[in-house]
Structures are given as C-alpha cells and as structure tokens.
PDB file of C-alpha atoms in Angstrom:
ATOM      1  CA  UNK A  28     -13.387   4.843   4.029  1.00  0.00           C
ATOM      2  CA  UNK A  29     -13.090   8.361   4.623  1.00  0.00           C
ATOM      3  CA  UNK A  30     -10.741  10.515   4.827  1.00  0.00           C
ATOM      4  CA  UNK A  31      -7.847  10.790   1.649  1.00  0.00           C
ATOM      5  CA  UNK A  32     -10.384   7.029   0.306  1.00  0.00           C
ATOM      6  CA  UNK A  33     -13.027   9.644   0.668  1.00  0.00           C
ATOM      7  CA  UNK A  34     -11.281  12.180  -1.707  1.00  0.00           C
ATOM      8  CA  UNK A  35     -10.265  10.847  -4.653  1.00  0.00           C
ATOM      9  CA  UNK A  36     -12.974   8.843  -4.998  1.00  0.00           C
ATOM     10  CA  UNK A  37     -15.202  13.112  -5.065  1.00  0.00           C
ATOM     11  CA  UNK A  38     -12.164  14.104  -6.866  1.00  0.00           C
ATOM     12  CA  UNK A  39     -13.348  11.494  -9.656  1.00  0.00           C
ATOM     13  CA  UNK A  40     -17.148  12.269  -9.039  1.00  0.00           C
ATOM     14  CA  UNK A  41     -16.712  15.743 -10.023  1.00  0.00           C
ATOM     15  CA  UNK A  42     -14.644  15.314 -12.856  1.00  0.00           C
ATOM     16  CA  UNK A  43     -16.949  12.545 -14.656  1.00  0.00           C
ATOM     17  CA  UNK A  44     -19.581  15.579 -14.004  1.00  0.00           C
ATOM     18  CA  UNK A  45     -17.357  17.964 -16.278  1.00  0.00           C
ATOM     19  CA  UNK A  46     -17.027  15.405 -18.520  1.00  0.00           C
ATOM     20  CA  UNK A  47     -20.419  15.341 -18.571  1.00  0.00           C
ATOM     21  CA  UNK A  48     -20.574  10.963 -17.691  1.00  0.00           C
ATOM     22  CA  UNK A  49     -23.956  10.123 -15.453  1.00  0.00           C
ATOM     23  CA  UNK A  50     -23.142   6.500 -14.337  1.00  0.00           C
ATOM     24  CA  UNK A  51     -20.091   6.709 -13.524  1.00  0.00           C
ATOM     25  CA  UNK A  52     -19.317   3.236 -11.392  1.00  0.00           C
ATOM     26  CA  UNK A  53     -16.711   3.594  -8.252  1.00  0.00           C
ATOM     27  CA  UNK A  54     -15.726   0.418  -6.969  1.00  0.00           C
ATOM     28  CA  UNK A  55     -14.600   0.060  -3.769  1.00  0.00           C
ATOM     29  CA  UNK A  56     -12.579  -3.296  -2.580  1.00  0.00           C
ATOM     30  CA  UNK A  57     -12.661  -3.602   0.405  1.00  0.00           C
ATOM     31  CA  UNK A  58     -12.510  -6.670   3.583  1.00  0.00           C
ATOM     32  CA  UNK A  59     -14.546  -7.643   6.594  1.00  0.00           C
ATOM     33  CA  UNK A  60     -11.631  -6.426   9.145  1.00  0.00           C
ATOM     34  CA  UNK A  61     -11.768  -3.026   7.113  1.00  0.00           C
ATOM     35  CA  UNK A  62     -15.728  -2.792   6.631  1.00  0.00           C
ATOM     36  CA  UNK A  63     -15.578  -3.185  10.526  1.00  0.00           C
ATOM     37  CA  UNK A  64     -13.419  -0.404  11.209  1.00  0.00           C
ATOM     38  CA  UNK A  65     -14.553   1.770   8.384  1.00  0.00           C
ATOM     39  CA  UNK A  66     -18.059   1.824   6.446  1.00  0.00           C
ATOM     40  CA  UNK A  67     -17.629   2.357   2.748  1.00  0.00           C
ATOM     41  CA  UNK A  68     -18.024   6.536   1.759  1.00  0.00           C
ATOM     42  CA  UNK A  69     -21.152   8.095  -0.072  1.00  0.00           C
ATOM     43  CA  UNK A  70     -19.037   8.152  -3.307  1.00  0.00           C
ATOM     44  CA  UNK A  71     -18.775   4.319  -3.963  1.00  0.00           C
ATOM     45  CA  UNK A  72     -20.938   2.672  -6.354  1.00  0.00           C
ATOM     46  CA  UNK A  73     -19.691  -0.528  -6.557  1.00  0.00           C
ATOM     47  CA  UNK A  74     -18.995  -2.288  -3.595  1.00  0.00           C
ATOM     48  CA  UNK A  75     -16.825  -5.465  -3.476  1.00  0.00           C
ATOM     49  CA  UNK A  76     -15.912  -7.451  -0.140  1.00  0.00           C
ATOM     50  CA  UNK A  77     -13.175  -9.596  -0.407  1.00  0.00           C
ATOM     51  CA  UNK A  78     -12.302 -12.452   1.572  1.00  0.00           C
ATOM     52  CA  UNK A  79      -9.108 -10.672   3.710  1.00  0.00           C
ATOM     53  CA  UNK A  80      -6.354  -8.449   3.011  1.00  0.00           C
ATOM     54  CA  UNK A  81      -4.736 -10.621   0.446  1.00  0.00           C
ATOM     55  CA  UNK A  82      -6.995 -11.177  -1.837  1.00  0.00           C
ATOM     56  CA  UNK A  83      -8.123  -7.108  -1.572  1.00  0.00           C
ATOM     57  CA  UNK A  84      -4.511  -6.166  -2.109  1.00  0.00           C
ATOM     58  CA  UNK A  85      -4.443  -7.879  -5.422  1.00  0.00           C
ATOM     59  CA  UNK A  86      -7.199  -6.810  -6.486  1.00  0.00           C
ATOM     60  CA  UNK A  87      -6.067  -3.694  -6.538  1.00  0.00           C
ATOM     61  CA  UNK A  88      -3.136  -5.134  -8.882  1.00  0.00           C
ATOM     62  CA  UNK A  89      -4.940  -6.575 -11.442  1.00  0.00           C
ATOM     63  CA  UNK A  90      -7.863  -3.346 -11.732  1.00  0.00           C
ATOM     64  CA  UNK A  91      -5.263  -1.361 -12.220  1.00  0.00           C
ATOM     65  CA  UNK A  92      -3.934   0.768 -15.089  1.00  0.00           C
ATOM     66  CA  UNK A  93      -1.830   2.677 -12.899  1.00  0.00           C
ATOM     67  CA  UNK A  94      -1.256   3.673  -9.091  1.00  0.00           C
ATOM     68  CA  UNK A  95      -1.327   6.909  -7.081  1.00  0.00           C
ATOM     69  CA  UNK A  96      -0.744   6.966  -3.371  1.00  0.00           C
ATOM     70  CA  UNK A  97      -1.703   9.463  -1.397  1.00  0.00           C
ATOM     71  CA  UNK A  98      -0.714  10.156   2.102  1.00  0.00           C
ATOM     72  CA  UNK A  99      -2.376   7.506   5.131  1.00  0.00           C
ATOM     73  CA  UNK A 100      -1.357   5.769   7.643  1.00  0.00           C
ATOM     74  CA  UNK A 101       0.121   2.666   9.006  1.00  0.00           C
ATOM     75  CA  UNK A 102      -2.593   0.708   5.935  1.00  0.00           C
ATOM     76  CA  UNK A 103      -1.331   2.659   2.921  1.00  0.00           C
ATOM     77  CA  UNK A 104       2.352   1.942   3.669  1.00  0.00           C
ATOM     78  CA  UNK A 105       0.982  -1.862   3.604  1.00  0.00           C
ATOM     79  CA  UNK A 106      -0.164  -0.996   0.019  1.00  0.00           C
ATOM     80  CA  UNK A 107       2.458   0.577  -1.132  1.00  0.00           C
ATOM     81  CA  UNK A 108       4.770  -2.044   0.254  1.00  0.00           C
ATOM     82  CA  UNK A 109       2.308  -4.876  -1.846  1.00  0.00           C
ATOM     83  CA  UNK A 110       2.355  -2.632  -5.082  1.00  0.00           C
ATOM     84  CA  UNK A 111       6.549  -2.268  -4.513  1.00  0.00           C
ATOM     85  CA  UNK A 112       6.750  -5.673  -3.932  1.00  0.00           C
ATOM     86  CA  UNK A 113       5.250  -6.795  -7.193  1.00  0.00           C
ATOM     87  CA  UNK A 114       7.164  -4.468  -9.661  1.00  0.00           C
ATOM     88  CA  UNK A 115      10.116  -5.524  -7.466  1.00  0.00           C
ATOM     89  CA  UNK A 116       9.923  -9.246  -8.643  1.00  0.00           C
ATOM     90  CA  UNK A 117      11.965 -10.110 -11.449  1.00  0.00           C
ATOM     91  CA  UNK A 118       8.973 -12.024 -13.298  1.00  0.00           C
ATOM     92  CA  UNK A 119       7.668  -8.791 -13.538  1.00  0.00           C
ATOM     93  CA  UNK A 120      10.072  -6.921 -15.811  1.00  0.00           C
ATOM     94  CA  UNK A 121       8.132  -6.701 -18.307  1.00  0.00           C
ATOM     95  CA  UNK A 122       4.988  -5.464 -17.454  1.00  0.00           C
ATOM     96  CA  UNK A 123       3.896  -2.016 -16.888  1.00  0.00           C
ATOM     97  CA  UNK A 124       2.319  -0.400 -13.609  1.00  0.00           C
ATOM     98  CA  UNK A 125       3.194   3.228 -12.796  1.00  0.00           C
ATOM     99  CA  UNK A 126       3.506   3.901  -9.316  1.00  0.00           C
ATOM    100  CA  UNK A 127       3.562   7.354  -7.970  1.00  0.00           C
ATOM    101  CA  UNK A 128       3.744   9.182  -4.724  1.00  0.00           C
ATOM    102  CA  UNK A 129       1.784  11.738  -4.055  1.00  0.00           C
ATOM    103  CA  UNK A 130       1.020  14.515  -1.656  1.00  0.00           C
ATOM    104  CA  UNK A 131       0.036  17.953  -1.319  1.00  0.00           C
ATOM    105  CA  UNK A 132       2.749  20.233   0.229  1.00  0.00           C
ATOM    106  CA  UNK A 133       1.090  20.069   3.497  1.00  0.00           C
ATOM    107  CA  UNK A 134       1.260  15.963   3.841  1.00  0.00           C
ATOM    108  CA  UNK A 135       5.244  16.009   2.124  1.00  0.00           C
ATOM    109  CA  UNK A 136       6.388  14.650   5.190  1.00  0.00           C
ATOM    110  CA  UNK A 137       3.949  11.529   4.686  1.00  0.00           C
ATOM    111  CA  UNK A 138       5.732  11.169   1.119  1.00  0.00           C
ATOM    112  CA  UNK A 139       9.335  12.040   2.722  1.00  0.00           C
ATOM    113  CA  UNK A 140       9.051  10.080   5.315  1.00  0.00           C
ATOM    114  CA  UNK A 141       7.967   6.912   3.244  1.00  0.00           C
ATOM    115  CA  UNK A 142      10.392   7.188   0.920  1.00  0.00           C
ATOM    116  CA  UNK A 143      13.170   7.462   3.280  1.00  0.00           C
ATOM    117  CA  UNK A 144      12.285   4.511   4.693  1.00  0.00           C
ATOM    118  CA  UNK A 145      12.001   2.999   1.477  1.00  0.00           C
ATOM    119  CA  UNK A 146      15.916   4.096   0.808  1.00  0.00           C
ATOM    120  CA  UNK A 147      17.026   3.106   4.361  1.00  0.00           C
ATOM    121  CA  UNK A 148      16.017  -0.545   4.096  1.00  0.00           C
ATOM    122  CA  UNK A 149      15.986  -1.593   0.065  1.00  0.00           C
ATOM    123  CA  UNK A 150      18.484   0.246  -0.989  1.00  0.00           C
ATOM    124  CA  UNK A 151      18.556   3.329  -3.739  1.00  0.00           C
ATOM    125  CA  UNK A 152      17.440   0.890  -6.378  1.00  0.00           C
ATOM    126  CA  UNK A 153      14.285   0.283  -5.362  1.00  0.00           C
ATOM    127  CA  UNK A 154      13.044   4.625  -6.084  1.00  0.00           C
ATOM    128  CA  UNK A 155      14.016   3.648  -9.725  1.00  0.00           C
ATOM    129  CA  UNK A 156      10.394   1.573  -9.247  1.00  0.00           C
ATOM    130  CA  UNK A 157       8.389   4.903  -8.463  1.00  0.00           C
ATOM    131  CA  UNK A 158       7.871   8.550  -8.904  1.00  0.00           C
ATOM    132  CA  UNK A 159       7.176  11.107  -6.628  1.00  0.00           C
ATOM    133  CA  UNK A 160       5.249  14.484  -6.820  1.00  0.00           C
ATOM    134  CA  UNK A 161       4.419  16.813  -4.981  1.00  0.00           C
ATOM    135  CA  UNK A 162       2.095  20.051  -4.753  1.00  0.00           C
ATOM    136  CA  UNK A 163       1.185  19.261  -8.416  1.00  0.00           C
ATOM    137  CA  UNK A 164      -1.993  17.675  -9.118  1.00  0.00           C
ATOM    138  CA  UNK A 165      -1.534  18.588 -13.072  1.00  0.00           C
ATOM    139  CA  UNK A 166       1.855  16.468 -13.265  1.00  0.00           C
ATOM    140  CA  UNK A 167       0.308  13.569 -11.393  1.00  0.00           C
ATOM    141  CA  UNK A 168      -2.630  13.437 -13.910  1.00  0.00           C
ATOM    142  CA  UNK A 169       0.522  14.049 -17.429  1.00  0.00           C
ATOM    143  CA  UNK A 170       2.351  11.453 -16.076  1.00  0.00           C
ATOM    144  CA  UNK A 171      -0.217   8.399 -15.382  1.00  0.00           C
ATOM    145  CA  UNK A 172      -2.130   9.335 -18.309  1.00  0.00           C
ATOM    146  CA  UNK A 173       1.308   8.987 -20.909  1.00  0.00           C
ATOM    147  CA  UNK A 174       1.403   5.548 -19.724  1.00  0.00           C
ATOM    148  CA  UNK A 175      -2.370   4.743 -19.617  1.00  0.00           C
ATOM    149  CA  UNK A 176      -3.883   6.686 -22.024  1.00  0.00           C
ATOM    150  CA  UNK A 177      -4.594   4.289 -25.055  1.00  0.00           C
ATOM    151  CA  UNK A 178      -1.212   6.300 -26.817  1.00  0.00           C
ATOM    152  CA  UNK A 179       0.808   5.418 -24.101  1.00  0.00           C
ATOM    153  CA  UNK A 180       2.565   2.021 -22.663  1.00  0.00           C
ATOM    154  CA  UNK A 181       0.343   0.085 -20.442  1.00  0.00           C
ATOM    155  CA  UNK A 182      -2.211  -0.424 -23.177  1.00  0.00           C
ATOM    156  CA  UNK A 183       0.380  -1.798 -25.735  1.00  0.00           C
ATOM    157  CA  UNK A 184       1.934  -4.150 -22.972  1.00  0.00           C
ATOM    158  CA  UNK A 185      -1.742  -5.491 -21.926  1.00  0.00           C
ATOM    159  CA  UNK A 186      -2.010  -6.303 -25.686  1.00  0.00           C
ATOM    160  CA  UNK A 187       1.062  -7.669 -26.135  1.00  0.00           C
ATOM    161  CA  UNK A 188       0.222 -10.070 -22.826  1.00  0.00           C
ATOM    162  CA  UNK A 189      -3.230 -10.443 -24.117  1.00  0.00           C
ATOM    163  CA  UNK A 190      -4.610  -8.987 -21.670  1.00  0.00           C
ATOM    164  CA  UNK A 191      -7.792  -6.908 -20.699  1.00  0.00           C
ATOM    165  CA  UNK A 192      -6.915  -3.334 -20.419  1.00  0.00           C
ATOM    166  CA  UNK A 193      -8.983  -3.460 -16.704  1.00  0.00           C
ATOM    167  CA  UNK A 194      -7.497  -6.894 -15.722  1.00  0.00           C
ATOM    168  CA  UNK A 195      -4.102  -7.650 -15.898  1.00  0.00           C
ATOM    169  CA  UNK A 196      -4.458 -11.325 -15.626  1.00  0.00           C
ATOM    170  CA  UNK A 197      -0.763 -11.512 -16.376  1.00  0.00           C
ATOM    171  CA  UNK A 198       1.143  -9.728 -13.694  1.00  0.00           C
ATOM    172  CA  UNK A 199       2.877 -12.474 -11.803  1.00  0.00           C
ATOM    173  CA  UNK A 200       1.725 -12.261  -8.014  1.00  0.00           C
ATOM    174  CA  UNK A 201       3.936 -14.701  -6.195  1.00  0.00           C
ATOM    175  CA  UNK A 202       1.984 -17.401  -3.932  1.00  0.00           C
ATOM    176  CA  UNK A 203       4.140 -16.041  -0.573  1.00  0.00           C
ATOM    177  CA  UNK A 204       2.456 -12.421  -1.465  1.00  0.00           C
ATOM    178  CA  UNK A 205      -1.045 -14.291  -1.681  1.00  0.00           C
ATOM    179  CA  UNK A 206      -0.567 -16.533   1.412  1.00  0.00           C
ATOM    180  CA  UNK A 207      -3.322 -15.096   4.405  1.00  0.00           C
ATOM    181  CA  UNK A 208      -1.150 -13.815   7.325  1.00  0.00           C
ATOM    182  CA  UNK A 209      -2.254 -13.892  10.789  1.00  0.00           C
ATOM    183  CA  UNK A 210      -0.704 -11.277  12.956  1.00  0.00           C
ATOM    184  CA  UNK A 211      -0.843 -13.214  15.803  1.00  0.00           C
ATOM    185  CA  UNK A 212       2.659 -12.183  18.467  1.00  0.00           C
ATOM    186  CA  UNK A 213       4.141 -15.441  17.200  1.00  0.00           C
ATOM    187  CA  UNK A 214       3.969 -14.664  13.574  1.00  0.00           C
ATOM    188  CA  UNK A 215       5.303 -11.158  14.091  1.00  0.00           C
ATOM    189  CA  UNK A 216       8.039 -12.475  16.023  1.00  0.00           C
ATOM    190  CA  UNK A 217       9.148 -14.776  13.064  1.00  0.00           C
ATOM    191  CA  UNK A 218       9.227 -12.020  10.192  1.00  0.00           C
ATOM    192  CA  UNK A 219      12.374 -11.971   8.203  1.00  0.00           C
ATOM    193  CA  UNK A 220      13.472  -8.399   8.297  1.00  0.00           C
ATOM    194  CA  UNK A 221      16.815  -8.904   7.329  1.00  0.00           C
ATOM    195  CA  UNK A 222      18.277  -7.625   4.308  1.00  0.00           C
ATOM    196  CA  UNK A 223      20.391 -10.431   3.388  1.00  0.00           C
ATOM    197  CA  UNK A 224      17.752 -11.865   1.019  1.00  0.00           C
ATOM    198  CA  UNK A 225      16.643 -10.215  -2.437  1.00  0.00           C
ATOM    199  CA  UNK A 226      14.209  -6.633  -2.143  1.00  0.00           C
ATOM    200  CA  UNK A 227      11.727  -8.391  -3.554  1.00  0.00           C
ATOM    201  CA  UNK A 228      11.456 -10.836  -0.056  1.00  0.00           C
ATOM    202  CA  UNK A 229      12.209  -7.862   2.588  1.00  0.00           C
ATOM    203  CA  UNK A 230       9.325  -5.968   0.477  1.00  0.00           C
ATOM    204  CA  UNK A 231       6.895  -8.584   1.211  1.00  0.00           C
ATOM    205  CA  UNK A 232       8.009  -9.298   4.941  1.00  0.00           C
ATOM    206  CA  UNK A 233       7.726  -5.741   5.861  1.00  0.00           C
ATOM    207  CA  UNK A 234       4.223  -5.722   3.872  1.00  0.00           C
ATOM    208  CA  UNK A 235       3.529  -8.731   6.510  1.00  0.00           C
ATOM    209  CA  UNK A 236       4.872  -6.437   9.339  1.00  0.00           C
ATOM    210  CA  UNK A 237       1.960  -3.240   8.692  1.00  0.00           C
ATOM    211  CA  UNK A 238      -0.483  -5.356   8.018  1.00  0.00           C
ATOM    212  CA  UNK A 239       0.513  -6.434  12.116  1.00  0.00           C
ATOM    213  CA  UNK A 240       0.541  -3.249  12.642  1.00  0.00           C
ATOM    214  CA  UNK A 241      -2.732  -1.853  11.238  1.00  0.00           C
ATOM    215  CA  UNK A 242      -4.315  -4.823  13.075  1.00  0.00           C
ATOM    216  CA  UNK A 243      -2.875  -3.840  16.912  1.00  0.00           C
ATOM    217  CA  UNK A 244      -3.745  -0.317  16.191  1.00  0.00           C
ATOM    218  CA  UNK A 245      -7.099   0.134  14.822  1.00  0.00           C
ATOM    219  CA  UNK A 246      -9.708  -2.969  14.741  1.00  0.00           C
ATOM    220  CA  UNK A 247     -11.083  -3.949  17.763  1.00  0.00           C
ATOM    221  CA  UNK A 248     -10.033  -7.711  17.690  1.00  0.00           C
ATOM    222  CA  UNK A 249      -5.901  -6.495  17.230  1.00  0.00           C
ATOM    223  CA  UNK A 250      -6.371  -4.161  20.413  1.00  0.00           C
ATOM    224  CA  UNK A 251      -8.223  -6.467  22.505  1.00  0.00           C
ATOM    225  CA  UNK A 252      -5.184  -9.215  21.224  1.00  0.00           C
ATOM    226  CA  UNK A 253      -2.520  -6.387  22.604  1.00  0.00           C
ATOM    227  CA  UNK A 254      -4.149  -5.480  25.841  1.00  0.00           C
ATOM    228  CA  UNK A 255      -4.875  -9.692  26.420  1.00  0.00           C
ATOM    229  CA  UNK A 256      -1.063 -10.700  25.098  1.00  0.00           C
ATOM    230  CA  UNK A 257       1.081  -7.474  24.912  1.00  0.00           C
ATOM    231  CA  UNK A 258       2.622  -5.411  22.268  1.00  0.00           C
ATOM    232  CA  UNK A 259       3.819  -7.306  19.550  1.00  0.00           C
ATOM    233  CA  UNK A 260       7.983  -7.545  19.560  1.00  0.00           C
ATOM    234  CA  UNK A 261       9.396  -6.649  16.316  1.00  0.00           C
ATOM    235  CA  UNK A 262      13.035  -8.628  15.486  1.00  0.00           C
ATOM    236  CA  UNK A 263      15.356  -7.910  12.252  1.00  0.00           C
ATOM    237  CA  UNK A 264      18.389  -6.104  11.232  1.00  0.00           C
ATOM    238  CA  UNK A 265      19.747  -2.774  13.653  1.00  0.00           C
ATOM    239  CA  UNK A 266      19.567  -0.743  10.663  1.00  0.00           C
ATOM    240  CA  UNK A 267      16.121  -2.079   9.272  1.00  0.00           C
ATOM    241  CA  UNK A 268      15.106  -1.446  12.511  1.00  0.00           C
ATOM    242  CA  UNK A 269      15.789   2.234  13.796  1.00  0.00           C
ATOM    243  CA  UNK A 270      14.630   3.281   9.778  1.00  0.00           C
ATOM    244  CA  UNK A 271      10.828   1.074  11.566  1.00  0.00           C
ATOM    245  CA  UNK A 272      11.095   3.081  14.722  1.00  0.00           C
ATOM    246  CA  UNK A 273      11.708   6.742  12.533  1.00  0.00           C
ATOM    247  CA  UNK A 274       8.888   5.517  10.026  1.00  0.00           C
ATOM    248  CA  UNK A 275       6.493   4.760  13.129  1.00  0.00           C
ATOM    249  CA  UNK A 276       7.832   7.674  14.815  1.00  0.00           C
ATOM    250  CA  UNK A 277       6.876  10.473  12.306  1.00  0.00           C
ATOM    251  CA  UNK A 278       3.290   8.150  11.857  1.00  0.00           C
ATOM    252  CA  UNK A 279       3.164   9.121  15.288  1.00  0.00           C
ATOM    253  CA  UNK A 280       4.258  12.348  14.964  1.00  0.00           C
ATOM    254  CA  UNK A 281       2.219  13.369  12.206  1.00  0.00           C
ATOM    255  CA  UNK A 282      -1.106  12.275  14.067  1.00  0.00           C
ATOM    256  CA  UNK A 283      -1.574   9.019  10.870  1.00  0.00           C
ATOM    257  CA  UNK A 284      -2.092   6.643  14.373  1.00  0.00           C
ATOM    258  CA  UNK A 285      -5.439   6.962  13.989  1.00  0.00           C
ATOM    259  CA  UNK A 286      -5.284   9.005  17.848  1.00  0.00           C
ATOM    260  CA  UNK A 287      -3.613  11.694  19.340  1.00  0.00           C
ATOM    261  CA  UNK A 288      -2.979   9.499  22.159  1.00  0.00           C
ATOM    262  CA  UNK A 289      -1.375   6.801  20.301  1.00  0.00           C
ATOM    263  CA  UNK A 290      -0.142   3.956  22.159  1.00  0.00           C
ATOM    264  CA  UNK A 291       1.959   1.607  20.007  1.00  0.00           C
ATOM    265  CA  UNK A 292       0.717  -1.757  19.581  1.00  0.00           C
ATOM    266  CA  UNK A 293       4.446  -2.529  19.210  1.00  0.00           C
ATOM    267  CA  UNK A 294       8.460  -3.195  20.472  1.00  0.00           C
ATOM    268  CA  UNK A 295      11.088  -2.765  18.362  1.00  0.00           C
ATOM    269  CA  UNK A 296      14.153  -4.810  18.985  1.00  0.00           C
ATOM    270  CA  UNK A 297      17.675  -5.324  17.188  1.00  0.00           C
ATOM    271  CA  UNK A 298      20.286  -8.015  16.053  1.00  0.00           C
TER     272      UNK A 298
END
C-alpha cells in the first residue's frame, strides 16, 4: 500500500540501483481484505495474495531473515505482536529472527507508545525479544547486517536446521496463531485478555484484537458491521485495558487511525 509500505520498497529500489542491480524482485504479500482497501504501490514487482491475514503473516515470518518494523497504525501493531508471539514461543528458543522497532525522530512517539504498551501487558522480559533504534538508519542497517549476512547468525542457524536461507521452514508457528480469527462482536468479546496465561498466549490474543480494530476501522465491511451492530466491546484485566486505552488514544492523537475525526469502533471495559 502507500505510506511506510511504499517508502520501504522505494528505499530498497534506490539501494539496488546504487549497487547496479537492475532486476531486483520486491515481493508484496497481501490478502483480499487489504487489496480491497490498499492497492499495491508501484515498487512491488511480485505480488502474492494470500487467502487470509493469518497466512499472510506466516509468509512474512518464513520469508524474512530479519524484521524491521516502521511506524504505522493498528495494523503494524498486529504484525509486531505476531512476530513477538513467535519469538516468545519456547519452541522457537533456538531460532534466529532479529526484530527491530525503528523510526525517525518525528515518529518516535509511535515506537514509544507501542513499547510502553508491550511493557505494561507482556512484562519487561518481552523487551529481550526486540531492539529499538531511533533516528539512526545506519545503526539499523548495521544491526540487521550483523545478523543476516553470511558471516552472521541467521545463515548458520538456517544451516543448522536444514532450512533454505530464503525460507524458514523449521520456525514453529502454533496452530492457534494460524487459526483464522473472524472479527465478529461475539469473538471480540470472548478474547482472553488476561495475564493469567503465558506471555506468548497473551500476545496471540492481542494480535487478534488488533485485527478486529483494523477490520472495524479501515475495511468497508467492518465499518458496515459497526454501523449495524454497534461498537466492539473489549473486556480484560484492568491493567491491560488501561494500557490498551492509552495506546489507542495515542494512535488517534498521532492521526494513525486513517482519519482526522476518527470515531473508535470499540469500547473498553475492565474487570
């Protein structure tokens, strides 16, 4: 789509051009509900449309040697939580998949908001699974390069697991993480947003929540659903609900919810 997604691919193309590479392939991975709202930008050379959001996220994780996440909105938060859940899964303890949150100075607030939310909900130990780099493009590149180049950790890790460097087949992705979550009012109300479970499970549930928020805020089908049935009711532990309310309010203030006059598609209730 546009914005950050376009900027990342444009930067890649400029880099390839400077290196003298003329036939670089840039893979765009989408899903039907995204294509309906966001057609691919002109820097995508190979477009893959997965059947749903969950298989799209799986494709991201299996194709990636490393993940750098730039400021976006609720959809970027969903993607980040998916990656974080993978890294927090004990079955992936021996996997290498570097994860960096990065932003220029003017967008630092997004990274800080998301980081604070993770700390409040998943705990301080969650910070061990990702790195934050602000206003330093070279540092992002060097950090990622140290992990993904052939003298780094990722290639050796893939070799150890008999994986291709371009496809991480041994990465464990829990079946529940891949189950299609339909963002109905009933399913949103049933989400288990409690710390009485593993951080991995909580991250998985919060990923589903952000999928519902994207659905109700951006897609035409979701907006019609909210108009006809009312707002989603989000229930959970009071501490998590407070952190969620703060994060979403910050997204609105930062104009990251696609509208200058955004009307939330949700109400938050503690317990």
